[in-house]
Short mmCIF file of C-alpha atoms and ligand atoms in Angstrom, two decimals:
data_model
loop_
_atom_site.label_atom_id
_atom_site.label_comp_id
_atom_site.label_asym_id
_atom_site.label_seq_id
_atom_site.Cartn_x
_atom_site.Cartn_y
_atom_site.Cartn_z
CA MET A 1 16.31 -75.43 -28.81
CA ASP A 2 12.50 -76.06 -29.74
CA SER A 3 11.69 -73.17 -32.12
CA GLU A 4 12.25 -69.45 -32.62
CA ASP A 5 8.63 -68.62 -32.23
CA GLY A 6 9.08 -66.53 -29.26
CA LEU A 7 6.72 -68.66 -27.13
CA GLN A 8 9.10 -71.69 -26.88
CA LEU A 9 12.66 -70.27 -27.11
CA VAL A 10 14.36 -72.59 -24.88
CA GLN A 11 14.10 -76.39 -23.88
CA SER A 12 11.17 -76.89 -21.51
CA VAL A 13 8.84 -79.66 -20.63
CA PRO A 14 5.11 -80.00 -21.95
CA GLY A 15 2.62 -78.20 -19.91
CA PHE A 16 5.05 -75.86 -18.24
CA LYS A 17 3.94 -72.38 -19.05
CA THR A 18 5.72 -69.06 -18.23
CA ARG A 19 4.32 -65.41 -18.61
CA GLY A 20 6.07 -63.52 -21.33
CA MET A 21 8.86 -61.30 -20.61
CA LEU A 22 9.19 -57.58 -21.16
CA ILE A 23 12.43 -56.45 -22.58
CA CYS A 24 12.92 -52.69 -22.40
CA VAL A 25 15.51 -51.10 -24.68
CA SER A 26 16.63 -47.53 -23.93
CA GLY A 27 19.38 -45.38 -25.31
CA PRO A 28 19.91 -42.05 -26.60
CA SER A 29 18.06 -40.85 -29.61
CA GLY A 30 19.91 -41.66 -32.92
CA VAL A 31 21.65 -44.76 -31.26
CA GLY A 32 19.69 -46.98 -33.75
CA LYS A 33 17.11 -48.62 -31.39
CA GLY A 34 14.60 -48.90 -34.11
CA THR A 35 17.18 -50.51 -36.54
CA VAL A 36 18.52 -52.96 -34.03
CA ILE A 37 14.85 -54.03 -32.93
CA ALA A 38 13.94 -54.47 -36.60
CA GLN A 39 17.11 -56.67 -37.00
CA LEU A 40 16.31 -58.54 -33.86
CA LYS A 41 12.80 -59.33 -35.19
CA GLU A 42 14.17 -60.72 -38.35
CA ILE A 43 16.24 -63.20 -36.24
CA MET A 44 13.54 -63.65 -33.70
CA PRO A 45 10.41 -63.45 -35.68
CA GLY A 46 8.08 -64.53 -32.83
CA LEU A 47 9.18 -61.51 -30.55
CA ALA A 48 6.41 -59.05 -30.21
CA HIS A 49 6.98 -55.35 -30.57
CA SER A 50 5.09 -53.02 -28.49
CA VAL A 51 3.75 -50.18 -30.78
CA SER A 52 3.72 -46.88 -28.70
CA LEU A 53 1.43 -43.93 -28.86
CA THR A 54 2.86 -40.53 -29.49
CA THR A 55 1.85 -36.91 -30.06
CA ARG A 56 4.79 -36.16 -32.43
CA SER A 57 4.12 -36.00 -36.13
CA PRO A 58 5.01 -38.78 -38.25
CA ARG A 59 8.37 -38.77 -40.01
CA PRO A 60 8.30 -39.42 -43.85
CA GLY A 61 7.65 -43.20 -44.31
CA GLU A 62 6.41 -43.87 -40.91
CA VAL A 63 2.99 -45.63 -40.75
CA ASP A 64 0.35 -45.22 -38.23
CA GLY A 65 -0.34 -48.29 -36.36
CA LYS A 66 3.12 -49.93 -37.38
CA ASP A 67 5.73 -47.36 -36.17
CA TYR A 68 3.48 -45.61 -33.77
CA TYR A 69 -0.17 -44.79 -33.11
CA PHE A 70 -0.12 -41.06 -33.78
CA CYS A 71 -2.57 -39.11 -31.77
CA THR A 72 -3.38 -35.56 -30.49
CA LYS A 73 -2.37 -34.29 -27.04
CA GLU A 74 -6.04 -34.22 -26.18
CA ARG A 75 -6.54 -37.84 -26.97
CA PHE A 76 -3.32 -39.06 -25.25
CA GLU A 77 -4.40 -37.20 -22.12
CA GLU A 78 -7.88 -38.84 -22.27
CA LEU A 79 -6.20 -42.28 -22.48
CA LEU A 80 -3.93 -41.37 -19.58
CA GLU A 81 -7.08 -40.49 -17.57
CA GLU A 82 -8.64 -43.85 -18.61
CA ASP A 83 -5.46 -45.68 -17.28
CA ALA A 84 -5.12 -47.16 -20.70
CA ILE A 85 -1.20 -46.28 -20.79
CA LEU A 86 1.13 -48.43 -18.81
CA GLU A 87 3.83 -45.92 -18.73
CA HIS A 88 4.59 -42.47 -20.59
CA ASP A 89 7.10 -39.87 -20.76
CA ILE A 90 7.41 -36.48 -22.39
CA TYR A 91 10.32 -36.37 -24.78
CA VAL A 92 11.35 -33.17 -26.35
CA GLY A 93 7.97 -31.63 -26.07
CA ASN A 94 5.82 -34.69 -27.03
CA TYR A 95 4.07 -37.40 -25.25
CA TYR A 96 5.16 -41.05 -25.73
CA GLY A 97 3.43 -44.02 -24.13
CA THR A 98 2.83 -47.69 -24.08
CA PRO A 99 -0.69 -48.86 -24.53
CA ARG A 100 -1.51 -51.26 -21.59
CA GLN A 101 -3.95 -53.67 -22.84
CA ALA A 102 -2.04 -55.03 -25.82
CA ILE A 103 1.08 -55.62 -23.63
CA GLU A 104 -0.82 -57.45 -20.78
CA GLU A 105 -2.61 -59.66 -23.28
CA LYS A 106 0.79 -60.57 -24.83
CA VAL A 107 2.57 -61.32 -21.61
CA SER A 108 -0.23 -63.40 -20.20
CA GLU A 109 -0.32 -65.50 -23.47
CA GLY A 110 3.35 -66.14 -22.76
CA GLN A 111 4.78 -63.88 -25.53
CA ASP A 112 7.96 -61.92 -25.07
CA VAL A 113 7.55 -58.20 -25.88
CA ILE A 114 10.41 -55.91 -26.82
CA MET A 115 9.85 -52.13 -26.00
CA ASP A 116 11.66 -49.11 -27.29
CA VAL A 117 11.28 -46.59 -24.47
CA THR A 118 12.99 -43.47 -22.85
CA VAL A 119 15.15 -44.11 -19.76
CA PRO A 120 12.35 -43.08 -17.40
CA GLY A 121 10.04 -45.36 -19.36
CA SER A 122 12.46 -48.36 -18.70
CA LEU A 123 12.63 -47.41 -15.09
CA ALA A 124 8.87 -47.25 -14.66
CA ILE A 125 8.52 -50.60 -16.28
CA LEU A 126 11.13 -52.19 -14.06
CA TYR A 127 9.26 -50.79 -11.14
CA LYS A 128 5.95 -52.28 -12.15
CA TYR A 129 7.23 -55.56 -13.45
CA GLU A 130 10.16 -56.68 -11.42
CA GLN A 131 10.86 -59.40 -13.96
CA ALA A 132 11.29 -57.12 -16.82
CA CYS A 133 14.73 -56.96 -18.47
CA SER A 134 16.39 -53.81 -19.27
CA ILE A 135 19.07 -53.20 -21.98
CA PHE A 136 20.82 -49.90 -22.66
CA LEU A 137 22.15 -49.28 -26.23
CA LEU A 138 25.11 -47.03 -26.41
CA PRO A 139 26.60 -45.65 -29.53
CA PRO A 140 30.34 -46.25 -30.18
CA SER A 141 31.03 -42.63 -29.47
CA LEU A 142 29.28 -39.32 -29.04
CA SER A 143 30.59 -37.98 -32.48
CA VAL A 144 29.00 -41.12 -34.15
CA LEU A 145 25.66 -40.28 -32.46
CA ARG A 146 25.75 -36.68 -33.78
CA GLU A 147 26.53 -37.99 -37.31
CA ARG A 148 23.66 -40.25 -37.21
CA LEU A 149 21.21 -37.71 -35.92
CA GLU A 150 22.43 -35.15 -38.69
CA LYS A 151 22.26 -37.98 -41.34
CA ARG A 152 18.72 -38.84 -40.58
CA GLY A 153 17.87 -35.31 -41.77
CA THR A 154 14.27 -35.43 -40.41
CA GLU A 155 14.67 -32.92 -37.58
CA THR A 156 15.67 -29.35 -37.50
CA SER A 157 19.18 -28.55 -36.15
CA ASP A 158 17.50 -27.11 -32.96
CA ILE A 159 15.78 -30.45 -32.46
CA VAL A 160 19.11 -32.41 -33.21
CA ASN A 161 20.83 -30.28 -30.61
CA SER A 162 18.16 -30.79 -27.89
CA ARG A 163 18.27 -34.52 -28.66
CA LEU A 164 22.04 -34.50 -28.27
CA LEU A 165 21.92 -32.63 -25.01
CA LYS A 166 19.47 -35.14 -23.73
CA ALA A 167 21.60 -38.01 -24.93
CA VAL A 168 24.44 -36.94 -22.55
CA ASP A 169 22.01 -37.10 -19.54
CA GLU A 170 20.48 -40.38 -20.82
CA VAL A 171 23.90 -42.10 -21.22
CA GLU A 172 24.73 -41.31 -17.63
CA MET A 173 21.77 -43.46 -16.64
CA ALA A 174 23.10 -46.64 -18.24
CA SER A 175 24.31 -47.79 -14.77
CA LYS A 176 20.60 -48.40 -13.83
CA PHE A 177 20.23 -51.00 -16.51
CA ASP A 178 20.68 -54.79 -16.47
CA TYR A 179 22.75 -54.91 -19.79
CA ILE A 180 24.76 -52.80 -21.94
CA VAL A 181 25.04 -53.21 -25.67
CA ILE A 182 27.17 -51.07 -28.00
CA ASN A 183 25.58 -50.57 -31.40
CA GLN A 184 28.66 -50.38 -33.47
CA ASP A 185 27.13 -52.98 -35.81
CA LYS A 186 23.33 -53.58 -35.91
CA ARG A 187 23.82 -57.35 -36.55
CA LYS A 188 26.09 -57.97 -33.61
CA ALA A 189 23.98 -55.77 -31.39
CA ALA A 190 20.84 -57.67 -32.29
CA GLU A 191 22.85 -61.07 -31.79
CA GLU A 192 23.91 -59.89 -28.33
CA ILE A 193 20.35 -59.04 -27.36
CA ARG A 194 19.27 -62.39 -28.72
CA HIS A 195 21.75 -64.07 -26.20
CA ILE A 196 20.55 -61.84 -23.38
CA ILE A 197 16.96 -62.93 -24.11
CA TYR A 198 17.90 -66.61 -24.05
CA ALA A 199 19.98 -66.36 -20.85
CA GLU A 200 16.96 -64.38 -19.26
CA LYS A 201 14.56 -67.14 -20.20
CA LEU A 202 16.62 -69.67 -18.35
CA ARG A 203 16.70 -67.69 -15.03
CA GLN A 204 15.50 -69.96 -12.22
CA ALA A 205 12.87 -67.20 -11.18
CA ARG A 206 11.29 -67.62 -14.67
CA ARG A 207 11.18 -71.45 -14.45
CA SER A 208 10.15 -71.80 -10.92
CA GLY A 209 8.26 -75.12 -10.53
CA ILE A 210 9.67 -76.83 -13.69
CA GLU A 211 11.74 -79.01 -11.24
CA GLN A 212 8.65 -80.40 -9.70
CA MET A 213 7.04 -81.08 -13.00
CA ILE A 214 10.14 -82.99 -13.98
CA LEU A 215 9.98 -85.06 -10.74
CA LYS A 216 6.59 -86.26 -11.81
CA ARG A 217 7.49 -87.44 -15.24
P1 5GP B 301 11.33 -40.91 -31.65
O1 5GP B 301 10.66 -39.54 -31.71
O2 5GP B 301 12.97 -40.75 -32.07
O3 5GP B 301 10.60 -42.02 -32.37
O4 5GP B 301 11.31 -41.37 -30.08
C1 5GP B 301 11.94 -40.46 -29.04
C2 5GP B 301 12.18 -41.24 -27.90
O5 5GP B 301 10.90 -41.79 -27.39
C3 5GP B 301 13.05 -42.57 -28.08
O6 5GP B 301 14.05 -42.52 -27.06
C4 5GP B 301 12.06 -43.71 -27.95
O7 5GP B 301 12.80 -44.78 -27.19
C5 5GP B 301 11.00 -43.13 -26.88
N1 5GP B 301 9.84 -43.85 -26.79
C6 5GP B 301 9.23 -44.30 -27.97
N2 5GP B 301 8.02 -44.78 -27.47
C7 5GP B 301 7.91 -44.70 -26.21
C8 5GP B 301 7.05 -45.11 -25.22
O8 5GP B 301 5.95 -45.79 -25.42
N3 5GP B 301 7.40 -44.81 -23.95
C9 5GP B 301 8.34 -44.12 -23.51
N4 5GP B 301 8.66 -43.75 -22.31
N5 5GP B 301 9.32 -43.71 -24.52
C10 5GP B 301 9.07 -44.04 -25.73
#
């Protein structure tokens, strides 16, 4: 293991460069994607996190440019027209989307990027980037999910109910994903995702040509 900086996660050879990997994490609202990703970034500080655009209002404590880029519906639609958004979805009445330029720059620099997106968002990324890796985060039970959504206390009960209804549909899409991680414990979930990333970095398809470099050494 060379370092944890995200550019050089696994043993390699000097001069062998790979493109960064996109790691899409989906799962029902309230499952703890944000918390698990924050934990993952603690143990893998070099991992880049894609900051999405959204038209929903900031929750207390959320910071523009860190949690999301908050914008109006009109601005979002302008960016869509300009093709500045890699994928987008409408979730419970609001637009959410991934800014294209930042992601493409990071990936071409060889940096791995983790993205927290809806199920259709992950499927759109997988369609565009066949080497992207997809992870579905599940709650240990539906009742735990309800509890987490209610505890958050940032949404009205109507919104909690629509998010729960949507959760059932989303969970049924888990079979479309490469990996399933259960978020019973955020540390274990982050650890499991770290192992997934390591294994994915070692795939032959991501290291194609390394054997030729080794033969010349
Ligand atoms: P929340 O309002 O709870 O922050 O996010 C609602 C949903 O939008 C979550 O499932 C989250 O994963 C998803 N989401 C956040 N950013 C994006 C994005 O850029 N694209 C897509 N497709 N979904 C996103």
